[in-house]
Short mmCIF file of C-alpha atoms in Angstrom, two decimals:
data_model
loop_
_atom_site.label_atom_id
_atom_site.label_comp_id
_atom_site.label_asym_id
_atom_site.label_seq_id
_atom_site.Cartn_x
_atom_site.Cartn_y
_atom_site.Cartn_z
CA UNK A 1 -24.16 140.61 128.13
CA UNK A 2 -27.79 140.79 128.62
CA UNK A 3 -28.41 143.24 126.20
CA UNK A 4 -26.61 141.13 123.46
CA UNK A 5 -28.76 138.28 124.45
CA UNK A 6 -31.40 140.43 123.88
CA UNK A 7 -30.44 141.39 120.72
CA UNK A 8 -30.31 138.04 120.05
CA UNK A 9 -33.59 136.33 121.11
CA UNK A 10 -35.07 139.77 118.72
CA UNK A 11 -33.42 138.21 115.55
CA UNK A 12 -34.86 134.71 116.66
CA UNK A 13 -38.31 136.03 117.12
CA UNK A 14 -37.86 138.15 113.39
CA UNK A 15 -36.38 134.83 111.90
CA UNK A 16 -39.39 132.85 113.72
CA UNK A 17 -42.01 135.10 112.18
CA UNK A 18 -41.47 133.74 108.28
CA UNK A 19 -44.43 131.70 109.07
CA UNK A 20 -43.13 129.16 106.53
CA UNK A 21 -41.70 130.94 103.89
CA UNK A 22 -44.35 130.90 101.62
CA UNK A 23 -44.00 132.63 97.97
CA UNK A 24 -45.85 135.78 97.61
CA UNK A 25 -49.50 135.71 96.49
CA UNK A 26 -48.88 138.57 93.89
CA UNK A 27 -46.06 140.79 92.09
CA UNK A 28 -45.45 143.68 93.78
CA UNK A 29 -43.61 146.92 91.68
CA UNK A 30 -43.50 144.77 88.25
CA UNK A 31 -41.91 141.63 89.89
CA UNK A 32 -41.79 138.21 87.91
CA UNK A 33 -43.70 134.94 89.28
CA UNK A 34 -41.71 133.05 91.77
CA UNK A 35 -40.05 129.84 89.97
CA UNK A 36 -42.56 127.85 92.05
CA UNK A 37 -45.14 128.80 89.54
CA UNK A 38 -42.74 128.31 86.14
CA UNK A 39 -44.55 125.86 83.72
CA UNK A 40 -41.29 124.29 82.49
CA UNK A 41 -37.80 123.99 83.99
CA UNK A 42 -34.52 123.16 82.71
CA UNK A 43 -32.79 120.00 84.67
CA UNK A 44 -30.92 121.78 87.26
CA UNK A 45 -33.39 124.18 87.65
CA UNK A 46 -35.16 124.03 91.49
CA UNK A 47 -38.47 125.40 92.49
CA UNK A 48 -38.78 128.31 94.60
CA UNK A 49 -34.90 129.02 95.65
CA UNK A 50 -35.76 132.45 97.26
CA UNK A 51 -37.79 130.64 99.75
CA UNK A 52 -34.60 128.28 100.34
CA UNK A 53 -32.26 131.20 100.64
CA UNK A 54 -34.56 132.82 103.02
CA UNK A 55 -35.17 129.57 105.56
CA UNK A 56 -34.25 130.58 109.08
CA UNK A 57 -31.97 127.38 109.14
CA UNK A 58 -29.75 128.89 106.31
CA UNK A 59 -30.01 132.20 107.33
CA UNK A 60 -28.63 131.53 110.62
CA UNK A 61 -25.70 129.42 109.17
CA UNK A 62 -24.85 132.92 106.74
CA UNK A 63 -25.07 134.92 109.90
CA UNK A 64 -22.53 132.80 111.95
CA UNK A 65 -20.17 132.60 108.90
CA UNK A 66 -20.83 136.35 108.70
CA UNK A 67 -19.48 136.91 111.94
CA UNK A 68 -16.68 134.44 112.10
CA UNK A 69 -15.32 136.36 109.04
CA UNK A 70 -15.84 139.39 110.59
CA UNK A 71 -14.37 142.00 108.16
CA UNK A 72 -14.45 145.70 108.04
CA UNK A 73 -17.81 147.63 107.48
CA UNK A 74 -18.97 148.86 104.13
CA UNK A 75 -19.75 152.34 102.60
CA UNK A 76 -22.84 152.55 105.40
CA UNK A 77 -19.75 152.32 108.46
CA UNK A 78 -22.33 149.18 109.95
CA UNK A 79 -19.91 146.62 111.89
CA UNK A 80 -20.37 142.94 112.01
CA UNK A 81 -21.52 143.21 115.93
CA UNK A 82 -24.37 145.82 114.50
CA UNK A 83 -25.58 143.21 112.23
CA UNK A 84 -27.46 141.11 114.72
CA UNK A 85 -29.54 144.16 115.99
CA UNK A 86 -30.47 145.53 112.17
CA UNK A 87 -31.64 142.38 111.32
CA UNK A 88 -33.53 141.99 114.78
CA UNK A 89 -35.27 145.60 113.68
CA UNK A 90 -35.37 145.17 109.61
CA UNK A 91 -35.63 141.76 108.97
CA UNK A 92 -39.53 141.14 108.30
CA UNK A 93 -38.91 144.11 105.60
CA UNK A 94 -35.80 142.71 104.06
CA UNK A 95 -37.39 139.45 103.48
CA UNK A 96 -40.06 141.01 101.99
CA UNK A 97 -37.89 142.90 99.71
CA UNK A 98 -35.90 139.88 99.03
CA UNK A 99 -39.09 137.27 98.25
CA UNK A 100 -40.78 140.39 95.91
CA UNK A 101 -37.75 140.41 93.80
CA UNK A 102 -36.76 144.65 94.43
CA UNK A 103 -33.98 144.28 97.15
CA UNK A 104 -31.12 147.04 96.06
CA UNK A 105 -27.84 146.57 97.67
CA UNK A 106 -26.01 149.63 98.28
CA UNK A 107 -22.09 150.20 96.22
CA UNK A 108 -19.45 148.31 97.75
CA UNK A 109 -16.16 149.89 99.28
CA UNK A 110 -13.27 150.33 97.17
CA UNK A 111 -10.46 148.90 99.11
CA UNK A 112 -6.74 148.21 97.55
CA UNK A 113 -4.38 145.80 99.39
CA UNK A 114 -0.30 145.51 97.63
CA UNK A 115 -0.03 142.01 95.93
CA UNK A 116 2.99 139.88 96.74
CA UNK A 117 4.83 140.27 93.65
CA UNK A 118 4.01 144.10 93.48
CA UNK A 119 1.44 146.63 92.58
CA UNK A 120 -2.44 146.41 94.39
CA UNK A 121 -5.59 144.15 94.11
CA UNK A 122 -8.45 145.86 94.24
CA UNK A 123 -11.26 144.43 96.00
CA UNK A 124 -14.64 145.30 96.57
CA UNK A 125 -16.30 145.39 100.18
CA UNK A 126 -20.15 145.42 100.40
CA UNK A 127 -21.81 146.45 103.63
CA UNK A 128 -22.07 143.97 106.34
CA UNK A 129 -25.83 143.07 105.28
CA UNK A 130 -25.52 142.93 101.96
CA UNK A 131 -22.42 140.36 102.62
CA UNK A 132 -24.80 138.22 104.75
CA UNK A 133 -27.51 138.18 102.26
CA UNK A 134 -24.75 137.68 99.58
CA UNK A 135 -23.56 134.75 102.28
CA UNK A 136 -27.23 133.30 102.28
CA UNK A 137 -27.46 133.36 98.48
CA UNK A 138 -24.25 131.42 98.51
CA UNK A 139 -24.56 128.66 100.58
CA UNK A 140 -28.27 127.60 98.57
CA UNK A 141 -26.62 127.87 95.05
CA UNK A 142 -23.12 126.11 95.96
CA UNK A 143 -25.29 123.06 97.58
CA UNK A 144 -26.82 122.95 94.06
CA UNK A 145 -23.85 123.65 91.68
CA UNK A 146 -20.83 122.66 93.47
CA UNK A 147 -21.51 118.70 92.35
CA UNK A 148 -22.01 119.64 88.91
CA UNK A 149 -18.14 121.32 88.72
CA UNK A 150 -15.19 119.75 87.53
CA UNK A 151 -13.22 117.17 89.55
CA UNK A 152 -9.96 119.34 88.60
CA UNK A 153 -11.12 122.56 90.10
CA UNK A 154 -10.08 123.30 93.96
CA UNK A 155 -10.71 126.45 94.64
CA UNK A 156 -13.71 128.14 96.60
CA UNK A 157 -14.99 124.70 97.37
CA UNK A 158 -16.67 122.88 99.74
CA UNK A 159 -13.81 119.79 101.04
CA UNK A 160 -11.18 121.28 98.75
CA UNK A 161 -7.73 122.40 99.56
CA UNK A 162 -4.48 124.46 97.64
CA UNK A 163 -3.10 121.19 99.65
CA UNK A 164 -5.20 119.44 97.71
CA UNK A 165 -5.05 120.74 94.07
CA UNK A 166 -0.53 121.01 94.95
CA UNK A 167 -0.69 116.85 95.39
CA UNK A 168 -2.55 116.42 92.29
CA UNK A 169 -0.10 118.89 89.98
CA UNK A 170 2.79 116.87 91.64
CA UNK A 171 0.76 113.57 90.86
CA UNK A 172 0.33 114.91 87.14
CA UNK A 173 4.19 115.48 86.85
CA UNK A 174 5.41 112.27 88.48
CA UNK A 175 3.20 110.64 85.95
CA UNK A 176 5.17 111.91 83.19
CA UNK A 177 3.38 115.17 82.47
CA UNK A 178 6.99 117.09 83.11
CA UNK A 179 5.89 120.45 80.78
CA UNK A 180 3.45 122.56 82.54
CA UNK A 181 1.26 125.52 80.98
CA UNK A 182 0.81 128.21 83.29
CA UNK A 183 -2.07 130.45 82.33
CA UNK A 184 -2.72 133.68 84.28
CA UNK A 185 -5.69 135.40 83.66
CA UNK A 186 -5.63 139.14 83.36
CA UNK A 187 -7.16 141.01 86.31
CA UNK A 188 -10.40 137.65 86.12
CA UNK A 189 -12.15 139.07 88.21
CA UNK A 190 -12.56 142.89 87.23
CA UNK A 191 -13.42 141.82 83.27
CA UNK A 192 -16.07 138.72 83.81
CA UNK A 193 -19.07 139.68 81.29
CA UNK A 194 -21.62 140.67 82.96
CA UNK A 195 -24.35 139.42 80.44
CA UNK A 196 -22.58 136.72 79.29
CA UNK A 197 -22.15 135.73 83.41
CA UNK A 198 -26.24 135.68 83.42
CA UNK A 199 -26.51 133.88 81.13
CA UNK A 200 -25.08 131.06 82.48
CA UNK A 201 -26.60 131.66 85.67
CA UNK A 202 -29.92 131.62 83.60
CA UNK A 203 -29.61 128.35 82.52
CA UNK A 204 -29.33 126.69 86.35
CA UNK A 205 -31.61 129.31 87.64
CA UNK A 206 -34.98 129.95 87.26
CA UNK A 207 -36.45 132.05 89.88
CA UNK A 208 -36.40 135.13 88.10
CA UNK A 209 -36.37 137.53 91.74
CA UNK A 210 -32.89 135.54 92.41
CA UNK A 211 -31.99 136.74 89.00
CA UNK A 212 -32.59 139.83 89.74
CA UNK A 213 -30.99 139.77 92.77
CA UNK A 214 -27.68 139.20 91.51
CA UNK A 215 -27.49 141.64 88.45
CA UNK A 216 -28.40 143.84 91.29
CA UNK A 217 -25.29 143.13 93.17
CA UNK A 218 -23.38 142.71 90.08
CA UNK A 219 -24.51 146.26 88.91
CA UNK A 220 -24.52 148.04 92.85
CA UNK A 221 -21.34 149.78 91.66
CA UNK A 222 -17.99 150.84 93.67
CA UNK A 223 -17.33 153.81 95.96
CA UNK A 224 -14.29 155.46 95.34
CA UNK A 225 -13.09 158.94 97.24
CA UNK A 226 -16.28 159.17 98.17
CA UNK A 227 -18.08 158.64 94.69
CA UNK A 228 -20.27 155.85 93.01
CA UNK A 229 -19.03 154.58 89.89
CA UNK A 230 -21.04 151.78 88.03
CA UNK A 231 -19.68 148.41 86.83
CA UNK A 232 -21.18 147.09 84.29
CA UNK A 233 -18.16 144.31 84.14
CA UNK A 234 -16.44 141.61 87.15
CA UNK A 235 -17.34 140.20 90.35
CA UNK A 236 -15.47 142.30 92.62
CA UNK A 237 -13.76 140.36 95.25
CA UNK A 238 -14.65 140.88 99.00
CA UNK A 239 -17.80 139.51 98.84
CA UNK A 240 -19.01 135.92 99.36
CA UNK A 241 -20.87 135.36 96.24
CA UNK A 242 -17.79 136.15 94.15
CA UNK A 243 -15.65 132.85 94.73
CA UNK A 244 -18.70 131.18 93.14
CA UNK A 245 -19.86 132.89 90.62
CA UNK A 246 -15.92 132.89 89.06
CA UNK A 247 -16.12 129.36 89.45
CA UNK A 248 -19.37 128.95 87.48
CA UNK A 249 -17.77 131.35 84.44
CA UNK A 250 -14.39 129.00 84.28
CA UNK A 251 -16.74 126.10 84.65
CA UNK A 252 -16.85 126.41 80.92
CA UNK A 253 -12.83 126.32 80.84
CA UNK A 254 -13.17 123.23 82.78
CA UNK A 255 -15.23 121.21 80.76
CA UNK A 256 -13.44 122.80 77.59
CA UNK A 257 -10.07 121.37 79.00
CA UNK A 258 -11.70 117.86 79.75
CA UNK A 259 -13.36 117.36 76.54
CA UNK A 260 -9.85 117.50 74.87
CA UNK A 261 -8.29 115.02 77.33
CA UNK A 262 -5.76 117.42 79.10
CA UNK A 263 -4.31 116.86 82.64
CA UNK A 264 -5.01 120.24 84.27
CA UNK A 265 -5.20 121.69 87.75
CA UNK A 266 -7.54 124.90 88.61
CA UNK A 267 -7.60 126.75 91.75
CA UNK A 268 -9.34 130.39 91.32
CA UNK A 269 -7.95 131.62 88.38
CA UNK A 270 -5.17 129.92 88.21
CA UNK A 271 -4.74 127.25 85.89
CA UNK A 272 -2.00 125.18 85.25
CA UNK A 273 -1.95 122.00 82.25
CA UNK A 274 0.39 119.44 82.32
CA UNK A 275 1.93 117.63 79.29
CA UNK A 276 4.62 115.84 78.16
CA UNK A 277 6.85 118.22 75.55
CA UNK A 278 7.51 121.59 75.09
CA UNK A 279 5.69 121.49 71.36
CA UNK A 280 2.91 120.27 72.68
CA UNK A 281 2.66 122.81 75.62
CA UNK A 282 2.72 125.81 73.15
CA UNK A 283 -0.05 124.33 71.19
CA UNK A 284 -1.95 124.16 74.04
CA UNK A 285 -0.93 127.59 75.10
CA UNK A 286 -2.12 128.98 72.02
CA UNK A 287 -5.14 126.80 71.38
CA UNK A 288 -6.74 127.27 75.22
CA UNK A 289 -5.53 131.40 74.95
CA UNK A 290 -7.84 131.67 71.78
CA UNK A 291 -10.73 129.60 73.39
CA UNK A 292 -10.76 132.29 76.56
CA UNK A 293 -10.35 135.03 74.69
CA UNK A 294 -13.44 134.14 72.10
CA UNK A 295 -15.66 132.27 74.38
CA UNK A 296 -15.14 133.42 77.85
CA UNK A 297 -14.30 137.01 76.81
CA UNK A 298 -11.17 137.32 78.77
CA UNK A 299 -7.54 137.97 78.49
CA UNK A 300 -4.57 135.49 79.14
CA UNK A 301 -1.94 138.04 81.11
CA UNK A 302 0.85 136.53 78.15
CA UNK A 303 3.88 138.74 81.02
CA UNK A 304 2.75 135.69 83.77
CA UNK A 305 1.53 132.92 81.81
CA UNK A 306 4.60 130.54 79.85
CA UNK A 307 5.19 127.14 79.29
CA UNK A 308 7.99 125.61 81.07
CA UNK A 309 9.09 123.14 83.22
CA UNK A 310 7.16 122.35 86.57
CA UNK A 311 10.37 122.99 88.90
CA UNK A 312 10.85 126.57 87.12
CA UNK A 313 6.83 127.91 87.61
CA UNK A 314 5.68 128.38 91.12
CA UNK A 315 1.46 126.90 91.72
CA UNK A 316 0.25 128.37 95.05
CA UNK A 317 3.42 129.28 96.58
CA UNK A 318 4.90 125.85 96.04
CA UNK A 319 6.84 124.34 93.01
CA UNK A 320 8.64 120.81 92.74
CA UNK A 321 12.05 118.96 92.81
CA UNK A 322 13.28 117.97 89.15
CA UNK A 323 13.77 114.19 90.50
CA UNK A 324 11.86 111.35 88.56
CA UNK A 325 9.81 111.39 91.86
CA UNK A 326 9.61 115.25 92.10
CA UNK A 327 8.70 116.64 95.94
CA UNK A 328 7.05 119.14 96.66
CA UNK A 329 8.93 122.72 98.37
CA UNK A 330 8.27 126.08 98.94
CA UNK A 331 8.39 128.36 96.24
CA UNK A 332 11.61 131.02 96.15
CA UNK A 333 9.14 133.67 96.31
CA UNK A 334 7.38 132.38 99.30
CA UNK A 335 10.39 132.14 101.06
CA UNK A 336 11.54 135.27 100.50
CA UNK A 337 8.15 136.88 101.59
CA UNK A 338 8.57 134.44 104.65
CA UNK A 339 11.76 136.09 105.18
CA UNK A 340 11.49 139.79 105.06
CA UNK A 341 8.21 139.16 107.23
CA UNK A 342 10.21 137.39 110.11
CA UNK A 343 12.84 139.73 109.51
CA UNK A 344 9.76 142.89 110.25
CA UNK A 345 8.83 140.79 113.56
CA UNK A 346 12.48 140.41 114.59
CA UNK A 347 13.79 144.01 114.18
CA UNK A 348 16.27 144.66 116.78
CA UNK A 349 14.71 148.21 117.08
CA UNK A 350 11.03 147.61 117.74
CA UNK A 351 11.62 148.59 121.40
CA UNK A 352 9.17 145.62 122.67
CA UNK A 353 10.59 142.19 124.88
CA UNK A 354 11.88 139.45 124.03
CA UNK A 355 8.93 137.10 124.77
CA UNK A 356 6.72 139.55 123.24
CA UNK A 357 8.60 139.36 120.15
CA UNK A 358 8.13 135.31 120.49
CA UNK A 359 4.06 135.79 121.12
CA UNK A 360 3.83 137.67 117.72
CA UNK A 361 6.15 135.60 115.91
CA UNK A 362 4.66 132.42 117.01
CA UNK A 363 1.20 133.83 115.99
CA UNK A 364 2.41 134.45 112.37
CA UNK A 365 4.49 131.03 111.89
CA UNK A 366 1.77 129.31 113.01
CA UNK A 367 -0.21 130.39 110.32
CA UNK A 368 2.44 129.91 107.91
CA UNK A 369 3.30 126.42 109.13
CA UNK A 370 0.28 125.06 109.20
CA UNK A 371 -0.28 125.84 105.18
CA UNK A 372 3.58 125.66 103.40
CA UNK A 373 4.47 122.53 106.30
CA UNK A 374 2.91 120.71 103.11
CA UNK A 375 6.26 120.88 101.57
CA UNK A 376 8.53 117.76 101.42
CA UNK A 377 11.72 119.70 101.77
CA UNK A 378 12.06 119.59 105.52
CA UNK A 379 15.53 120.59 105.69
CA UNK A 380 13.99 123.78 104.37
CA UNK A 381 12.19 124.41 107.36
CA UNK A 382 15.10 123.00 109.66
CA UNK A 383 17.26 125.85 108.33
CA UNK A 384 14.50 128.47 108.78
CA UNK A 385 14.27 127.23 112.37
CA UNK A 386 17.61 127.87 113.13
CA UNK A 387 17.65 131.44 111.19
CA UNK A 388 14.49 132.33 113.57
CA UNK A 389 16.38 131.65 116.77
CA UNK A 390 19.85 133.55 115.62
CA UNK A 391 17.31 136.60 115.09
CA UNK A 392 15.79 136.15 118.52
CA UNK A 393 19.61 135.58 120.05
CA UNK A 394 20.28 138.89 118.35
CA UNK A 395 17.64 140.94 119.84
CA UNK A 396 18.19 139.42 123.20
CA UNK A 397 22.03 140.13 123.00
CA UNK A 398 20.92 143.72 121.40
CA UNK A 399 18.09 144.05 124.49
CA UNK A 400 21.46 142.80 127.20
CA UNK A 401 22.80 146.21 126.12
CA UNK A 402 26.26 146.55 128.22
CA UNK A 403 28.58 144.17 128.56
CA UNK A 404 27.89 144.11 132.54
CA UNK A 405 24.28 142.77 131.90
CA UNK A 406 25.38 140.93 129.42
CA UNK A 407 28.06 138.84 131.58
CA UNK A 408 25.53 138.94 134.54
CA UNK A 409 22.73 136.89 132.29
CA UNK A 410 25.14 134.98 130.63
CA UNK A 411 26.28 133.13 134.52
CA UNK A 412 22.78 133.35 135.39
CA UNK A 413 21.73 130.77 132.05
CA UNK A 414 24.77 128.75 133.24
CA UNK A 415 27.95 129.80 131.30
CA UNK A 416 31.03 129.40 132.39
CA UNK A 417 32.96 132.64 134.05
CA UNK A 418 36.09 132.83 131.45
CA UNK A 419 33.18 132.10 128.54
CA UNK A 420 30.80 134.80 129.62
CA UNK A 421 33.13 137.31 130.47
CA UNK A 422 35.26 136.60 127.08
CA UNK A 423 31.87 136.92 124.91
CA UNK A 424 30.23 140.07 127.30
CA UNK A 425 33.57 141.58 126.38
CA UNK A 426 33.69 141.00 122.68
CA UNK A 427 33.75 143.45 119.94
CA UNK A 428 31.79 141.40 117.35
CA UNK A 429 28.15 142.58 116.42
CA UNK A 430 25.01 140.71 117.37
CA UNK A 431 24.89 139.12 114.30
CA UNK A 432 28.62 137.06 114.92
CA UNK A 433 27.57 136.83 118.61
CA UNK A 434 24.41 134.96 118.10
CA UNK A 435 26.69 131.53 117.10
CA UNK A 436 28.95 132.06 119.39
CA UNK A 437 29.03 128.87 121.82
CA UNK A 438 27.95 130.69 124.89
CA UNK A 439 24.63 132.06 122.75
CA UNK A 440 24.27 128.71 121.63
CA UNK A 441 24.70 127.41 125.31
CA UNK A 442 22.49 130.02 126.64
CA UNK A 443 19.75 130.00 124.47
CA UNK A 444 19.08 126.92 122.74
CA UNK A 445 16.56 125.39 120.75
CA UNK A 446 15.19 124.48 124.01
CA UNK A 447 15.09 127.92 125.38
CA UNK A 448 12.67 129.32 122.56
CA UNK A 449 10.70 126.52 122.89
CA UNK A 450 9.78 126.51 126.42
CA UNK A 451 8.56 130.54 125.93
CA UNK A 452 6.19 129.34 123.21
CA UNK A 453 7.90 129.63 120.02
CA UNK A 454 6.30 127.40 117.25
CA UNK A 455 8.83 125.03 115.32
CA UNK A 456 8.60 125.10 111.44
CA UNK A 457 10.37 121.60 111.30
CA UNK A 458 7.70 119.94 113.21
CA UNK A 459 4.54 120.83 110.78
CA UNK A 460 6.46 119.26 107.82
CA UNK A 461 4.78 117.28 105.45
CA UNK A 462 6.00 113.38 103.82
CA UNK A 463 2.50 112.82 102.69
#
């Protein structure tokens, strides 16, 4: 404990030396000016943001949200707890590096997770310090651009929610918007131009070594069975500055979409307008899939994207009723993912107890809960409830083994003798068994409850 301490009061004395983050007197290795000393700015530009990004007050912030992220190391095998002591050792140099405008991150990690509805999403994981400095960059640029984006876009934003951008779909379709156009955008963010990315950035930012900075990490490359390719197009995803910088490039969609009066909804890349016919939907369709292909340089995935009803597309795992006064439910996808997961976690087989089995169920419904309880369908939820506990009764019957046990624990939760002998007898699988009335009477609702188990029902949503 001492030595993390330590570790600790090190970083404060390297973050203590900046002795007031002054720009640098000179260039050093062909560097530009610092923006401090720029003769003209555009509006949003701000004076000397590599000073900002390297205050000790943000830099601590990126370091805590760093670590509460944790994450798995990059190409250099450095963990999140090793971060603390580089920076205690290297920091002086780094900032250097950083206010002189030659910083070179290092490749991130190729690392491919399976999607939901099939195949892999490739991300891209840069090394622990190049994700805080990436973290640091982040936080000073959102404080300046995040007012400037649309009200319609929820994603990757400070006090925005999927919750959030769901209710005002559902608002847009109550309304009378009942047509949606669901545009998918092909693999976003592998094809963002790279050029065409700066420039934008260009026109909000005018430090030149910040500039630098982030066609350096846009350009670091990806390392792949143990070689570096380049990129020379998309923001991988893994690392902070990604969310943002896809937001600034669909910015552009954004203000496109409000200029020509459509209701729309954007989280990420996912965009969804709402209008009132089918006609008018595949205008728009065709209209906005021209616009992204010529001006943003990217490609509508035409297999995902379709214009249809609101009830018959799914928008961040939920979709709606049909009703004049639709509500909101979980998508038939998301509940069969929810399903086969619980099902994983339930397996008769997995050769672990009963109220372990609870512990790690609990853990996962929680999470679930606490994000798709936005839904407005609570029978839903009430029926998943009682599917849960029939699993658990079936790997508690299936953990009983022989009917002697069985009959033993059966009087012991308070069954009758003709009941518990007549079930512990039975020739019906688990399955049968786990609505049977001395199951029922055994374990009820009650029972799960008091060994932790988290209830769906209870998280649910009218709102």
């Amino acid at each position: 404990m001492s030595g993390k301490r330590q570790k600790t009061q090190q970083f404060q004395l390297a973050f203590m030396s900046d002795s007031g983050s002054e720009a640098p007197t000179a260039d050093v290795q062909g560097s530009e000016p610092s923006a401090a000393k720029r003769s003209t700015q555009s509006p949003a530009d701000t004076e000397q943001l590599m000073e900002m990004i390297c205050n000790r007050e943000n830099l601590w912030k990126a370091l805590k949200q760093v670590q509460a992220n944790k994450g798995s190391p990059g190409i250099d095998g450095m963990t999140v707890g090793n971060l603390s002591g580089h920076l205690a050792r290297h920091w002086p140099a780094i900032r250097e590096q950083l206010l002189h405008g030659i910083y070179k991150p290092q490749a991130v990690k190729r690392v491919e997770i399976p999607k939901p509805d099939g195949g892999v999403r490739k991300l891209g994981i840069p090394t622990v310090l190049d994700r805080f400095i990436q973290q640091a960059v982040m936080q000073v640029l959102q404080g300046q651009w995040d007012r400037t984006f649309s009200r319609h876009s929820y994603g990757f934003r400070p006090g925005r929610s999927g919750h959030q951008a769901v209710a005002a779909a559902q608002k847009h379709v109550t309304d009378g918007y009942r047509w949606v156009v669901d545009i998918d955008l092909e693999k976003f963010f592998d094809r963002v131009n790279h050029d065409r990315l700066m420039a934008t950035i260009a026109k909000r930012v005018g430090d030149k070594r910040l500039l630098r900075l982030i066609r350096a990490f846009l350009n670091a490359g990806v390392m792949e069975n143990g070689l570096v390719s380049p990129t020379d197009e998309g923001t991988p995803q893994g690392g902070p500055l990604s969310p943002l910088l896809s937001n600034l490039v669909l910015d552009e969609l954004d203000r496109e979409l409000q200029k020509r009066g459509h209701r729309f909804v954007r989280y990420a890349d996912d965009c969804n307008i709402y209008v009132q016919s089918e006609r008018a939907g595949q205008r728009v369709m065709t209209n906005i899939e021209r616009f992204i292909a010529k001006r943003l340089k990217l490609k509508v995935n035409a297999a995902k994207s379709a214009v249809a009803r609101p009830w018959e597309r799914k928008f961040l795992g939920f979709t709606f009723t049909s009703n004049r006064q639709p509500k909101r439910r979980i998508a038939p996808k998301a509940l069969a993912r929810f399903a086969q997961k619980v099902r994983e976690l339930t397996r008769r087989t997995r050769g672990i107890s009963v109220e372990t089995m609870v512990k790690q169920l609990t853990t996962y419904l929680r999470g679930w809960g606490s994000y798709f309880g936005f839904c407005q369908t609570s029978s839903v939820l009430r029926d998943l409830n009682s599917w849960i506990h029939r699993r658990l009764r079936c790997a508690q019957w299936k953990q009983w083994k022989r009917g002697k046990r069985r009959f033993a624990e059966l009087r012991r939760l308070g069954v009758s003798k003709d009941l518990a002998a007549k079930t512990a007898g039975s020739c019906h699988g688990p399955w049968r068994i786990s609505r049977s009335p001395a199951l029922s009477y055994a374990l009820p609702d009650a029972f799960w409850e008091r060994l932790g188990l988290y209830r769906l029902a209870a998280r649910c949503s009218t709102t």
